[in-house]
Tab-separated table of C-alpha atoms in Angstrom:
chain	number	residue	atom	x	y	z
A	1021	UNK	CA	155.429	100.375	146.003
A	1022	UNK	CA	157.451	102.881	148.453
A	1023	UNK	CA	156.404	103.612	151.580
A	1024	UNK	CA	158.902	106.597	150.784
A	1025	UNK	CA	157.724	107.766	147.881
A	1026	UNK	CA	154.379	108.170	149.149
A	1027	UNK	CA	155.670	110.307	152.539
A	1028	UNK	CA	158.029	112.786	150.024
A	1029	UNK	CA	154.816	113.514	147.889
A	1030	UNK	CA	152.470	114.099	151.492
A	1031	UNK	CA	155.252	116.219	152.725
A	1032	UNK	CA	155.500	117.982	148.806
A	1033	UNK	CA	151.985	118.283	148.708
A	1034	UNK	CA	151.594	119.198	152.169
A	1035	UNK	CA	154.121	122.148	152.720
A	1036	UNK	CA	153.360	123.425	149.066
A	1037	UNK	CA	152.093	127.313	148.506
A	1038	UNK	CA	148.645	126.288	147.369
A	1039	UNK	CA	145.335	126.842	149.305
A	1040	UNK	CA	142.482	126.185	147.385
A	1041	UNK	CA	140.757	128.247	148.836
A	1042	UNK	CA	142.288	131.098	148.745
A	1043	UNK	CA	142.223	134.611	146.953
A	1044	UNK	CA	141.860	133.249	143.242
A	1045	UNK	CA	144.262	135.547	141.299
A	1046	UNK	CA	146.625	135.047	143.562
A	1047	UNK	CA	145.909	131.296	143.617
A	1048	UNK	CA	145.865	131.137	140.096
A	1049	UNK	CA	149.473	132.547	139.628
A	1050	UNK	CA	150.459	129.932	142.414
A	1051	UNK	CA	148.611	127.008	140.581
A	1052	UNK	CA	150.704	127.680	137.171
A	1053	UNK	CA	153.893	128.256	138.637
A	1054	UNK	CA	153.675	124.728	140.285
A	1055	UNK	CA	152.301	122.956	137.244
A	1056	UNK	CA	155.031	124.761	134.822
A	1057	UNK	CA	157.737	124.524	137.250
A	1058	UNK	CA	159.047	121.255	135.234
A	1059	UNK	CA	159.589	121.831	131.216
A	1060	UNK	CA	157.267	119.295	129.429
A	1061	UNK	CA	159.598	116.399	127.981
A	1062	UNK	CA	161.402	117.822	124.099
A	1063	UNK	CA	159.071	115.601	122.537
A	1064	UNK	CA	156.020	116.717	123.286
A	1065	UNK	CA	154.211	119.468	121.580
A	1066	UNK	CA	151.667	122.097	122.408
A	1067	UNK	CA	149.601	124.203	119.903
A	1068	UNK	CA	147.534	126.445	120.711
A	1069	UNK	CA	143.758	126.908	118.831
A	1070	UNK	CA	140.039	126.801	119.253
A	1071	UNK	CA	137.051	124.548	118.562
A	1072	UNK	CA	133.562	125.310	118.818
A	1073	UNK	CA	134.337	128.975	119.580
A	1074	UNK	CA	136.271	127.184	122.658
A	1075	UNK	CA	140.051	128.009	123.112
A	1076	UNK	CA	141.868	124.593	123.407
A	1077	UNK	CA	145.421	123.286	123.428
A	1078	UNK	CA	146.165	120.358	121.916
A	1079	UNK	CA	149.058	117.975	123.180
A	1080	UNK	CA	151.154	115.998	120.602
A	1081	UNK	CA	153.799	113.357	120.873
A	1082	UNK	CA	155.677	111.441	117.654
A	1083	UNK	CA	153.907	108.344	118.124
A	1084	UNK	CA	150.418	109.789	118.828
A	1085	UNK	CA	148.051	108.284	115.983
A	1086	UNK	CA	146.071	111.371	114.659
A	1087	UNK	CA	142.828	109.342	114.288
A	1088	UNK	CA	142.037	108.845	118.020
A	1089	UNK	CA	141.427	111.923	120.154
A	1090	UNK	CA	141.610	112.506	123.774
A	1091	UNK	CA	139.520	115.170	125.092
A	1092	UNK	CA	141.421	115.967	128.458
A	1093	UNK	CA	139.944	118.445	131.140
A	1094	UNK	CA	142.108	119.831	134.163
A	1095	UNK	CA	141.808	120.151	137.409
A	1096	UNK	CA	141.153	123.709	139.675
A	1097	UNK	CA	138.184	123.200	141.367
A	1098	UNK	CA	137.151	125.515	138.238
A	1099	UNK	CA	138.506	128.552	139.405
A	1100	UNK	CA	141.845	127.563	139.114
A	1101	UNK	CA	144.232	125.816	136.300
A	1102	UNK	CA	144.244	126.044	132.192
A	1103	UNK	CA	144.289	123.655	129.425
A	1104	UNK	CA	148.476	125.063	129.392
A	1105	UNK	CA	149.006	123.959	133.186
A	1106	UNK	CA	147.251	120.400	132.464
A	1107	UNK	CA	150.058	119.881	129.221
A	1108	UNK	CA	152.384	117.792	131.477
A	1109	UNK	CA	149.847	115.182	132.475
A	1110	UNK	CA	148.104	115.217	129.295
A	1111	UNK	CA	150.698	114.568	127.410
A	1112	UNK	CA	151.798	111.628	129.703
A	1113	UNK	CA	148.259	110.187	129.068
A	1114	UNK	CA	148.859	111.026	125.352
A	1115	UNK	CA	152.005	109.285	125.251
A	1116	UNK	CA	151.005	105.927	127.026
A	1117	UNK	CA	147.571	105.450	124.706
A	1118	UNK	CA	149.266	106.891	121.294
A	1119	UNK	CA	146.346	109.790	120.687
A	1120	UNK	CA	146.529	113.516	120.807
A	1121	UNK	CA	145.175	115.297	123.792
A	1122	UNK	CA	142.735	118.207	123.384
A	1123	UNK	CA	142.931	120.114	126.638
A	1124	UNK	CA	139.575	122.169	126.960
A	1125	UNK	CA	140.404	125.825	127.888
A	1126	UNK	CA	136.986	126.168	129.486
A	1127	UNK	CA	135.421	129.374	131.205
A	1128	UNK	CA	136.471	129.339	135.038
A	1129	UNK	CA	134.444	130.875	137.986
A	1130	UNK	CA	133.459	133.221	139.331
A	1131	UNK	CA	133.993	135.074	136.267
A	1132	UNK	CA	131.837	132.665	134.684
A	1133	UNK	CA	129.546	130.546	137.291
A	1134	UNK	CA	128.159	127.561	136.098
A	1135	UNK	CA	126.808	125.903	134.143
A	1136	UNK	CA	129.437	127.776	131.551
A	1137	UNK	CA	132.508	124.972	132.104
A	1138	UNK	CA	129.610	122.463	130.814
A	1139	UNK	CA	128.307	124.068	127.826
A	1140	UNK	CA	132.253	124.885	126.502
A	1141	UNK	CA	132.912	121.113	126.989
A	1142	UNK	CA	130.559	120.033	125.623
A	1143	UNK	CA	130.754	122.687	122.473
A	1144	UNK	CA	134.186	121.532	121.638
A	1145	UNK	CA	132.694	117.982	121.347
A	1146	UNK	CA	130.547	118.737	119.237
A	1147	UNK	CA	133.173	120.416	117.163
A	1148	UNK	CA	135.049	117.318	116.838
A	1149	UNK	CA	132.150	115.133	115.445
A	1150	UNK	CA	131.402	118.102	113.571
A	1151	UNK	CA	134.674	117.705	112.208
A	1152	UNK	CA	134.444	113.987	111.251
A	1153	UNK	CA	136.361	112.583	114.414
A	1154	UNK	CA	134.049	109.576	114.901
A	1155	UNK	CA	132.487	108.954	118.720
A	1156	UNK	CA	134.439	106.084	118.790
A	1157	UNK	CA	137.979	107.450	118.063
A	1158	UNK	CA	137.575	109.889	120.896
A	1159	UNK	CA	137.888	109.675	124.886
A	1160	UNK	CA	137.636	111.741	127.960
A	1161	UNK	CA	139.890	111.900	130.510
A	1162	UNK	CA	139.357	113.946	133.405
A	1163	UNK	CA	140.942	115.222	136.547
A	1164	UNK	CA	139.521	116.384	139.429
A	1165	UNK	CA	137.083	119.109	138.702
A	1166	UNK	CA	137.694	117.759	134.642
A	1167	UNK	CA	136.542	114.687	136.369
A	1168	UNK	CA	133.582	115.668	137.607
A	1169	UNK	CA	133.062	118.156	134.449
A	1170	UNK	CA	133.662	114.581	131.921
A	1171	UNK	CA	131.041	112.440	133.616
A	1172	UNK	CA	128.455	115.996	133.539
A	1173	UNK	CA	129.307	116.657	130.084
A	1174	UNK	CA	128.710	112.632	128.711
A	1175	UNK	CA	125.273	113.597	130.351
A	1176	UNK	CA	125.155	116.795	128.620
A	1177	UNK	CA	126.045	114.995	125.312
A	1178	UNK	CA	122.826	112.428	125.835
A	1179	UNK	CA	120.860	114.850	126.711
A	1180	UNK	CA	121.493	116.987	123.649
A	1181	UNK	CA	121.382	113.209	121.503
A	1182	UNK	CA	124.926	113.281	120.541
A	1183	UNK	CA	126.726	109.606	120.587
A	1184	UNK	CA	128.594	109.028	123.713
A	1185	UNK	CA	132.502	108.830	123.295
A	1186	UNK	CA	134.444	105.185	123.430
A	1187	UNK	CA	135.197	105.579	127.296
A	1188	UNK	CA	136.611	108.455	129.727
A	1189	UNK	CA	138.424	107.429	132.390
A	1190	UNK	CA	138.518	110.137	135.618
A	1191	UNK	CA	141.366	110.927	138.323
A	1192	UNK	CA	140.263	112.080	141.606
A	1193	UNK	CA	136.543	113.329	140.264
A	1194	UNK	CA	135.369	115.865	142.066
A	1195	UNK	CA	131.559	114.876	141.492
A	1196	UNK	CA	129.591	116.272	144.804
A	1197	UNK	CA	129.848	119.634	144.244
A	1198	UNK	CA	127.757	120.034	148.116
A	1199	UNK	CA	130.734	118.325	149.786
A	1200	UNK	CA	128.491	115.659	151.496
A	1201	UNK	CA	130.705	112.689	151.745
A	1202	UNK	CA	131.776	110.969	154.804
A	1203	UNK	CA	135.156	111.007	153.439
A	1204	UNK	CA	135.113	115.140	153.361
A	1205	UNK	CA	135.197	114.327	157.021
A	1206	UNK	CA	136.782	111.339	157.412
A	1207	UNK	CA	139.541	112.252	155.291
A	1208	UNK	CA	140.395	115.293	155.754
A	1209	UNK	CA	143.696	114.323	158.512
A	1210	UNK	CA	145.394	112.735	155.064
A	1211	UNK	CA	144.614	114.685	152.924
A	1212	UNK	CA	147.931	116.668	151.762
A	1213	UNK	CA	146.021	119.235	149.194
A	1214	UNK	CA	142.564	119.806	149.521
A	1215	UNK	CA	140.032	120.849	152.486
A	1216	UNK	CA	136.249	120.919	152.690
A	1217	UNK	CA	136.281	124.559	153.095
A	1218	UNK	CA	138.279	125.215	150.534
A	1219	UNK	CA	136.070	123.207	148.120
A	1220	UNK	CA	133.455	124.627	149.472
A	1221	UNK	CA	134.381	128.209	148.750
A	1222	UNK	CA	135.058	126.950	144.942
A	1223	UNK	CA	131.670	125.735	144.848
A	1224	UNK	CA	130.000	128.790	146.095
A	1225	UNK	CA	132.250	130.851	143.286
A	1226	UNK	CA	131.137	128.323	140.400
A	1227	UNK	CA	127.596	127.535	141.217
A	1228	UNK	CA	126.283	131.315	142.689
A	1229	UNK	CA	122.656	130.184	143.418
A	1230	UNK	CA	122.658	126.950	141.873
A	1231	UNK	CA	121.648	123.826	143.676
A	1232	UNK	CA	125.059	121.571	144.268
A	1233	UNK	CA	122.843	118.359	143.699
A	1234	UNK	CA	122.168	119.742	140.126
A	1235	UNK	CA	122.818	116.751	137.674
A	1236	UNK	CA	125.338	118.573	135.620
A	1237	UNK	CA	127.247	120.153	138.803
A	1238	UNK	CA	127.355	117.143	140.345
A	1239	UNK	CA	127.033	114.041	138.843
A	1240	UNK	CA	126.228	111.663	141.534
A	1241	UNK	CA	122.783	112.599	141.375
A	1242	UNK	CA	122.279	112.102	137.715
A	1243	UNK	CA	121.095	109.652	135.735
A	1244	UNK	CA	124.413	108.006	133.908
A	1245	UNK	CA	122.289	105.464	132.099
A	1246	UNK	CA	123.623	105.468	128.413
A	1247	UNK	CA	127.296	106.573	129.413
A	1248	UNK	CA	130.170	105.430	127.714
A	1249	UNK	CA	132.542	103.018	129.576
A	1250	UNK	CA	133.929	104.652	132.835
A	1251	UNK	CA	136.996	104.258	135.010
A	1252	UNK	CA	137.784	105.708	138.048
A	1253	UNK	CA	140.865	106.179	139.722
A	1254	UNK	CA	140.986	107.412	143.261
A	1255	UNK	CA	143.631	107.760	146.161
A	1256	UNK	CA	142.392	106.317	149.736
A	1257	UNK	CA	144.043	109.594	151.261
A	1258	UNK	CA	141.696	112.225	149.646
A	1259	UNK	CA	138.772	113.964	151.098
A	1260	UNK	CA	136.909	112.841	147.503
A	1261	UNK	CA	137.469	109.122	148.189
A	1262	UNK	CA	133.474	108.801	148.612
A	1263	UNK	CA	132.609	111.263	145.340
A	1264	UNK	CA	134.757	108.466	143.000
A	1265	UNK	CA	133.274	105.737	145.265
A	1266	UNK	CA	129.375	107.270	145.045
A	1267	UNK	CA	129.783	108.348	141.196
A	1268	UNK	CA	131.079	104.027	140.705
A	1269	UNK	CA	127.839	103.013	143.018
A	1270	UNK	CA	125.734	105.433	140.868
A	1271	UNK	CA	127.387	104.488	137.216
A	1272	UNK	CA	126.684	100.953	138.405
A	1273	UNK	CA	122.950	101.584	139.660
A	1274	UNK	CA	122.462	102.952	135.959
A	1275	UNK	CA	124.312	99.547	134.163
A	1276	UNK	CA	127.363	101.247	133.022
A	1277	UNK	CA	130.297	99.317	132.567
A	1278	UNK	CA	132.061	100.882	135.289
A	1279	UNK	CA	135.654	100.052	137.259
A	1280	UNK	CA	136.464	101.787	140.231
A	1281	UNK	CA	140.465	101.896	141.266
A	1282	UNK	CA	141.343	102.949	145.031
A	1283	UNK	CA	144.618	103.114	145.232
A	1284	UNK	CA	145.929	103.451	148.918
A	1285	UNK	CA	147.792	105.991	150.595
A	1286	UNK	CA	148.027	108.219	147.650
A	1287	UNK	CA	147.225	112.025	147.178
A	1288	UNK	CA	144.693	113.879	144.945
A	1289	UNK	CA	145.817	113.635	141.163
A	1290	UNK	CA	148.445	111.489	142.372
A	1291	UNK	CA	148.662	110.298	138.524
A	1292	UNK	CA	150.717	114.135	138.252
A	1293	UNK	CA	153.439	112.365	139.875
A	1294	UNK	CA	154.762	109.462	137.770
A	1295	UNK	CA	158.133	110.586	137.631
A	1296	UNK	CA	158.443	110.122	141.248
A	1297	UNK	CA	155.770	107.834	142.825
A	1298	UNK	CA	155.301	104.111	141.441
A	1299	UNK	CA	151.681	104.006	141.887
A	1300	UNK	CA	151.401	107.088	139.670
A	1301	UNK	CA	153.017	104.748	136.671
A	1302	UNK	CA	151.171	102.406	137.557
A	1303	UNK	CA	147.483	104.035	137.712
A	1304	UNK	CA	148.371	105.864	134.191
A	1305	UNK	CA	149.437	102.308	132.770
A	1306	UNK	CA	145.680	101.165	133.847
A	1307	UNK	CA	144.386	103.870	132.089
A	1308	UNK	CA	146.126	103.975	128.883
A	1309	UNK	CA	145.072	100.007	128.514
A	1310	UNK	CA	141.216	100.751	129.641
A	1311	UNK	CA	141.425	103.889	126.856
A	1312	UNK	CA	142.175	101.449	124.041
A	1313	UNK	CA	140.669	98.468	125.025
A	1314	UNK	CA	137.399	100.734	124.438
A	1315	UNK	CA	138.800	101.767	121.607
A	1316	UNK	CA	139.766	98.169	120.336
A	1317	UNK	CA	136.081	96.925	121.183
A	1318	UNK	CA	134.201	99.649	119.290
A	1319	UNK	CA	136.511	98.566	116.371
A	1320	UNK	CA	135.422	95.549	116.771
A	1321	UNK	CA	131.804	95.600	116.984
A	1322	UNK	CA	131.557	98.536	114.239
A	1323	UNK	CA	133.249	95.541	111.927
A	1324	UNK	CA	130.954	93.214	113.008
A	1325	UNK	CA	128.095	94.857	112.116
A	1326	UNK	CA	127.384	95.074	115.790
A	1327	UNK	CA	125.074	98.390	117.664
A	1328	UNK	CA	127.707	100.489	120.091
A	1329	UNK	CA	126.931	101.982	123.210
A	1330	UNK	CA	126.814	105.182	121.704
A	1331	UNK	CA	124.653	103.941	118.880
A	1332	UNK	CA	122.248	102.458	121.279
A	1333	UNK	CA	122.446	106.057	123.091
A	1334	UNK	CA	121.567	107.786	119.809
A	1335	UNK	CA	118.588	105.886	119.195
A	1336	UNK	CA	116.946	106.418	122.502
């Protein structure tokens, strides 16, 4: 891996117009300029549509096998970002497990506080297996705040006694919504992109008077028994380092097949930035293979005759 690749991204990353924190219309506008700066590759398509009352936008490239579904949430500390600014790395995801990407267009804060990102997650879903797309044929990826937001809404979805998906697999989660980690501290002189105060300010906006230790806001604190298969990627220079490594320690306190991925000297969502950083590849590769391996071993068991982990969830 290059030394050099990793200092261009810092110093990208680093020097970019973004401040979390900030003023969120104008932070918005900021946020989808950078994320639609580069064209998404010809052969990857975007169309535009809802489910469950939900607007979505679903990623598409030639190989993608229509059966198996990812349901992909972005990044914004949910204040920021759309299902359109997350088509680039969704359809990079797409492209490297061969299944369409449905990018959640949920609500953002502080228009609409929390728990409202939740319940449109985890209505679109619904929609799916409402729609005939079996549990096992679908899986959540997540980055960031989507990270965070896929590990609340697989709790969501046992609570409510819906089957838990085939896997999800999480970049950069941001699952500690009251900032408590050492690493917020610890951190915070490599980190290129975020800042506790900045997070902090997002938090405030999503959760008004909510409690950050809230299962569903944060999902370090809840109880992840039943959950589907989870990976998590995280970069050793991020402020969240300890929300991916608490949310692994937590997953497997519960006895979730769980694999945690630090990968060093790398940025937030470093997984953005395949096209120039080696790691990037590298983590998406790990993914793709963990997102059908999950796949591959529901097949299996559902031929054998065998219970799933999402059976096994419905019945409890």
């Amino acid at each position: 891996m290059s030394r050099q690749q990793r200092q261009t991204l810092d110093d990208l990353l680093r020097h970019g117009p973004l401040d979390l924190g900030g003023d969120v219309a104008e932070q918005r506008a900021v946020f989808h300029g950078m994320m639609t700066s580069l064209p998404l590759p010809p052969d990857v398509s975007t169309t535009a549509g809802k489910l469950g009352g939900v607007p979505v936008v679903t990623v598409e490239t030639p190989a993608n096998d229509p059966a198996t579904v990812l349901l992909y949430l972005h990044g914004g500390a949910y204040a920021i970002g759309s299902a359109a600014d997350a088509a680039g790395l969704a359809g990079d995801v797409a492209r490297r497990t061969g299944a369409r990407a449905v990018c959640v267009d949920y609500r953002l804060a502080p228009e609409n506080p929390f728990p409202a990102a939740v319940d449109d997650t985890l209505a679109v879903y619904r929609a799916l297996l409402d729609d005939g797309v079996p549990s096992s044929a679908i899986a959540f990826i997540g980055e960031s705040a989507g990270g965070g937001l896929a590990v609340a809404t697989l709790v969501a979805a046992k609570d409510a006694g819906l089957p838990q998906p085939s896997s999800a697999a999480v970049f950069s989660p941001w699952a500690d919504l009251s900032v408590s980690g050492d690493s917020a501290v610890g951190k915070a002189a490599v980190d290129p992109a975020l800042t506790p105060e900045g997070l902090r300010t997002r938090a405030r906006d999503y959760l008004r008077d909510t409690d950050p230790a809230t299962p569903y806001a944060s999902p370090v604190f809840a109880d992840l028994t039943g959950l589907a298969p989870l990976l998590i990627q995280v970069g050793s220079h991020e402020i969240l380092l300890d929300d991916a490594v608490r949310l692994a320690a937590r997953a497997a306190e519960h006895d979730v097949h769980v694999e945690l991925q630090v990968w060093p000297q790398v940025p937030h969502v470093f997984q953005a930035f395949a096209a120039m950083l080696d790691e990037a590849d590298a983590a998406l590769r790990a993914a793709a293979a963990f997102t059908r391996a999950h796949w591959a071993a529901t097949d299996d068991a559902l031929g054998e005759g065998l219970p799933t982990s999402k059976e096994s969830v419905v019945r409890q």
